[in-house]
Amino acid sequence: MTVFITVFGIVQGVGYRPFVAAQAKELGVKGWVRNCGGIVQITASGDPETVEGFVRRLHEKRPEGAQVERVTVKPQPEEPFDEFRIDLSGKCKGHTGEAPVIPPDLPMCESCKKELQNPKDRRYRYPFISCASCGPRYSIMNTLPYDRGTTTMQDFAMCPSCEKEYQAGRRCHAQTISCHDCGPQLILRDQGMVWEKEEAFAKAADLIRNGGVLAVKGVGGYQFVCTPDKEDAVERLRLLKGREKKPFAVMFPSVEAIRAHCSVSDEEETLLKSVARPIVLLRITEKLFCPQVSGESRFLGAFLPCTGLHQLLTDTLGPLVVTSGNFTSEPILYRDEELLKVDSPFLSGVLYHTRRILSPLDDSVARVFEGTPQVIRRSRGYVPLPLLFARRAGKPVLAMGGDLKSSFCLLKGDRAYVSQYFGDMENYQVSRNYRNGLKHMERLLRIEPLSVACDMHPGYHTTAFGEDLALRITAAGPLKFQHHHAHAASVMAEHHLDGCIGVVFDGTGYGTDGTVWGGEFLLCSGADFERRAHLRSVPLCGGDAVAKNAVLAADCYRCAAGEALGSPRFEMVQAAIKHRINTQDSSSMGRLFDAVSALLGIREENSYEGECAIALENAAAAAKDAGKAPLFLEFPILEKENGEMVVDQVSLISQLLETVRADGDKDRIALGFHEALSDAVLAVCRKIRAKSGEKRVALSGGVFANLILLHQCYHKLIENGFCVFLNNAVPSNDGGVCLGQAWLAAVTQQEGSE
Amino acid sequence: MKITMAHGSGGKSTSELIAAVFEKNFHNPVLARMEDSAVVPGAERIAVTTDSFVVTPLFFPGGDIGRLCICGTVNDLLMSGAKPRYLTCGFILEEGADTDQLQKIAASMAETAKEAGVSIVAGDTKVVEGQGGIYINTAGVGFVPAGTDLSSSYCKKGDAVLISGNLGDHHAAILSERMQIKNTILSDCAPLGEMVNALLEAGVKVRTMRDVTRGGLGTVLNEFASASNCRIELIEEKLPVSAQVRGFCDILGLDPLYMGNEGKMTVVVAPEDAEKALACLKNSKYGENAAIIGSVLSQGHGEVLLRTPIGGTRIVTALYGEGLPRIC
Ligand SMILES: [Fe+3]
Ligand SMILES: [Mg+2]
Ligand SMILES: [Zn+2]
Ligand SMILES: [Zn+2]
């Protein structure tokens, strides 16, 4: 009996064909296997029982890193084969038109790690060791099918030994196969001097040991690396990056090493070791590094090595600060020439190799909430894996996403491919990377969007770009979705919901009424929503400046609360609001957190996104840890004539200013603020449920990065009979907006065709 | 005296008003003829423009609506390379407007017209119901010397981009006045004839010029970039902004790149003439803070970029709506 088998899923670049060949040989099946644009096709011949057993194997087993979505089997005319071979012809048969699944970059596997650390292995200490089931993939892929010639490994001719290994065994058809003799090699450049291979490594280790900052070429781009133990080293790194204050991530050689600093649950360990090897935010138990690394943060971004090079570095030097190689507001550097051009007294050297990176990818960031991972920055190791929708889009969709944490989503059928994080589209290089990334992914996935979705904001660069594209594709405008609706929809898309109460808290989104929204309760159904409740719309002055300057936010709220300060600065803000100079009505939740943080004297400036809110959360956590009771504060909930509810944060600000004057324990007030907000969330959701019967709640928006708030809302809602859904696979911040837009576009298409 | 509906009747009151306010201030032989239309000499290529002025308040630090309505139209003529010669003005007065104010405005118009070398040769007055507001429309005629050919589509790779002085003064002065904030910011409202003449007489190869008014420099340069299909790059540290205006903008979150001016122009010149052009601007009245602020980087992509001090590059779009935050 001969059958034709098609395997769908992540089956390319993960050693799937060698796996199939091994199964076939074991069972005595003859025929061939080949890659075909992201799927695997097999012709299997043998007696019926053997072939059946073979098909069962394909359902049951798979190599690490592979995800089998579906296996189809069709009978074939009998055909004799004398062996089972891996067919390299690239001739595809009966192509399905389904968008392919392309593997993300895979971390060094355990077998390769053993070889790396084994002095007798011929790849002992080879930094770019890989095999059929590990190594870089998406970041170096040019086109499909995934072959050596379609990746940047094509620049390296295999040596005879590698050539031989390519034919059979663990490295059979491993496209990234290479060794000390033939593959990419380490180079260290320092002030015009060049070292290579082991010398480069030794010199690099010396530089780091002596407190230098090194640029290291990682998988998706350069990283800046230094020791976390020396204050001046970390300070130099901050100067190099542009005086950033954000906590840095630290790479550890092993989970055991992480445990010396942080608590690691089983789920967190699984996440740390998962294929994406993300930076995982962990609770710090022992502050062992110098304070410049993570400041007063309660969390440390910890991660494990994902390449031989990183393993060697951390094995030799111990934990290392490893951060994206970029300068403030610029995207990650990924071309050697860009990095070699950098002329900074704070950069000690560049450790790199000549294998080109085609797609820039930052390290991904994730955390565990209630036992389930939540991706915070979706990049290396996740991209370009698709998410599966519960429904199929009639026409392929391109969703443009937001503007500051930009990412796009390509949707074809039921597969939604979310791109990597790019950054602020106002930055020229970010917008170039976004455009190039879009072209690249469209080509790789063979998706030609016939529908474009974007945000309503008239000033978003992604909106302007989406309008351009939509005109070219459809001669009509794009579908425009309200920002917070898209946030809520991103949760609906992930959890296959057809309706929910979307509680969306973030800094800024353009509302359907032309005002700025940000503290929203949306009753969502299909592609529609009603704004059922929101923070009071308060005039905020300063445009984008108010997002940086929390004192300005506080001044605006003081004005709204009828309070006054005597300072000339305050008078100016007051006058600007009165005369509506650069002033917008806003129900922003993010600015409320900023204002409260500033009013309590906790933090007055966002030198990086969320700084004031994080400081406020830390103050609340300090109260909790000290066993202090929250100070009582309350958001009155008012009802408007049209039935819309208003959550009155202005009254809360008045209460808060009074408590500041009376008590002054800012930690207790901070905790009281969190309690009051989660109480308001519960109260509003109950009122909406009473009217609509909806008991599913989606919590989304960047403000839910706040774990105290998330925790309180989650538990209060669950205890009161709500089903609570969160963002898990995509960020709850604007990085996930594209998924919501894509989902809304798909539902809109369907509703239109009904 | 207050304006009444009778002043717009076209009858005796109107004549009295015209005689008392406009003739007195604008007197010149053409206007004195008081015909239905002014007949003026001229045989060259003619530039024509018009603009309406509805500014509040009418008087602001550094200027008034009278000076503004002359400068606006004169500067528009100048930017096409024309020599401004004649102006007309139409007044729309709301009932209750103050004639003393009108006197002052007319005097200011006359003085500015004299400075700019133009004659006001025709006019009109209407009165409408309202609350004492004063609105002025001016139209201008200028002559374009043979051989002068400027266009926003002429920018080429390598060209230098200059600004004639500090950004944002007018806008900040008006906002301060509206907010009743005391500071010493003055509107930059001024006619630019002297510096334009200087440039053209020095033989500077000017590609295009534009007065930087509403929408600000960011919007003007986007128009250049798309008309010429070129990429313009500005250097942030080179943008001249006074310390006062900078402080004002910082508190209110305003970007000087999008703020209006009434006496500033941006000019794109051939690379070899950049220094010469700068000298012409700097040696002119109102040009002491002129600067070379950027260049045309390449052809083929209509966009404006801003290089920041830390080496980043920001995309500068045209103004889309005042103060709408984008940061989430
Ligand atoms: Fe958002
Ligand atoms: Mg004009
Ligand atoms: Zn491996
Ligand atoms: Zn080799």
mmCIF file of C-alpha atoms in Angstrom, chain A residues 330 403-404 424 426-428 431 457 459-461 506-508 510 542-545 572 575-576 579 581-582 584 609 734, chain B residues 175 178-181 231 248 250-254 303 305 310-315 317 320 322-328:
data_model
loop_
_atom_site.group_PDB
_atom_site.id
_atom_site.type_symbol
_atom_site.label_atom_id
_atom_site.label_comp_id
_atom_site.label_asym_id
_atom_site.label_seq_id
_atom_site.Cartn_x
_atom_site.Cartn_y
_atom_site.Cartn_z
ATOM 1 C CA GLU A 330 16.140 53.602 18.206
ATOM 2 C CA ASP A 403 2.118 53.244 16.874
ATOM 3 C CA LEU A 404 4.437 53.150 19.863
ATOM 4 C CA ASP A 424 7.951 53.743 18.025
ATOM 5 C CA GLU A 426 7.899 58.006 14.727
ATOM 6 C CA ASN A 427 11.460 56.754 14.632
ATOM 7 C CA TYR A 428 12.697 56.530 11.073
ATOM 8 C CA SER A 431 9.361 52.559 10.498
ATOM 9 C CA HIS A 457 -6.051 57.781 15.467
ATOM 10 C CA GLY A 459 -1.896 60.972 13.861
ATOM 11 C CA TYR A 460 -0.687 57.373 13.936
ATOM 12 C CA HIS A 461 1.993 56.623 11.381
ATOM 13 C CA ASP A 506 -4.065 52.298 29.087
ATOM 14 C CA GLY A 507 -2.543 55.681 28.448
ATOM 15 C CA THR A 508 -4.075 56.957 25.261
ATOM 16 C CA TYR A 510 -8.392 57.903 20.058
ATOM 17 C CA GLY A 542 0.354 69.118 26.960
ATOM 18 C CA GLY A 543 -0.263 66.585 24.190
ATOM 19 C CA ASP A 544 2.397 63.883 24.351
ATOM 20 C CA ALA A 545 4.394 65.836 26.934
ATOM 21 C CA MET A 572 0.210 78.580 33.238
ATOM 22 C CA ALA A 575 -4.653 79.104 31.972
ATOM 23 C CA ALA A 576 -3.862 76.618 29.205
ATOM 24 C CA HIS A 579 -8.357 78.532 27.269
ATOM 25 C CA ILE A 581 -4.424 75.578 24.629
ATOM 26 C CA ASN A 582 -2.996 72.210 23.552
ATOM 27 C CA GLN A 584 -7.663 67.449 25.115
ATOM 28 C CA GLU A 609 7.307 54.089 29.834
ATOM 29 C CA ASP A 734 -0.143 48.121 22.303
ATOM 30 C CA LEU B 175 -1.176 82.042 23.135
ATOM 31 C CA ARG B 178 -4.932 84.594 25.150
ATOM 32 C CA MET B 179 -3.975 82.851 28.380
ATOM 33 C CA GLN B 180 -3.213 86.239 29.976
ATOM 34 C CA ILE B 181 0.236 84.998 30.929
ATOM 35 C CA ARG B 231 13.894 63.444 1.668
ATOM 36 C CA PHE B 248 6.886 78.140 27.181
ATOM 37 C CA ASP B 250 8.087 72.743 27.293
ATOM 38 C CA ILE B 251 5.463 73.508 29.931
ATOM 39 C CA LEU B 252 2.570 73.249 27.509
ATOM 40 C CA GLY B 253 3.952 70.352 25.471
ATOM 41 C CA LEU B 254 4.075 72.367 22.259
ATOM 42 C CA GLU B 303 9.498 62.810 3.749
ATOM 43 C CA LEU B 305 13.341 63.605 9.075
ATOM 44 C CA ILE B 310 21.447 61.512 20.616
ATOM 45 C CA GLY B 311 21.729 60.368 17.009
ATOM 46 C CA GLY B 312 18.160 59.168 16.535
ATOM 47 C CA THR B 313 16.055 60.082 13.568
ATOM 48 C CA ARG B 314 12.441 61.111 13.970
ATOM 49 C CA ILE B 315 9.888 61.304 11.187
ATOM 50 C CA THR B 317 4.841 64.621 9.567
ATOM 51 C CA TYR B 320 -2.568 66.693 11.907
ATOM 52 C CA GLU B 322 -3.304 70.160 17.707
ATOM 53 C CA GLY B 323 -2.103 68.332 20.751
ATOM 54 C CA LEU B 324 -3.627 64.914 20.110
ATOM 55 C CA PRO B 325 -1.446 62.588 22.156
ATOM 56 C CA ARG B 326 -0.108 59.441 20.581
ATOM 57 C CA ILE B 327 1.812 57.994 23.506
ATOM 58 C CA CYS B 328 -0.109 55.127 25.065
#
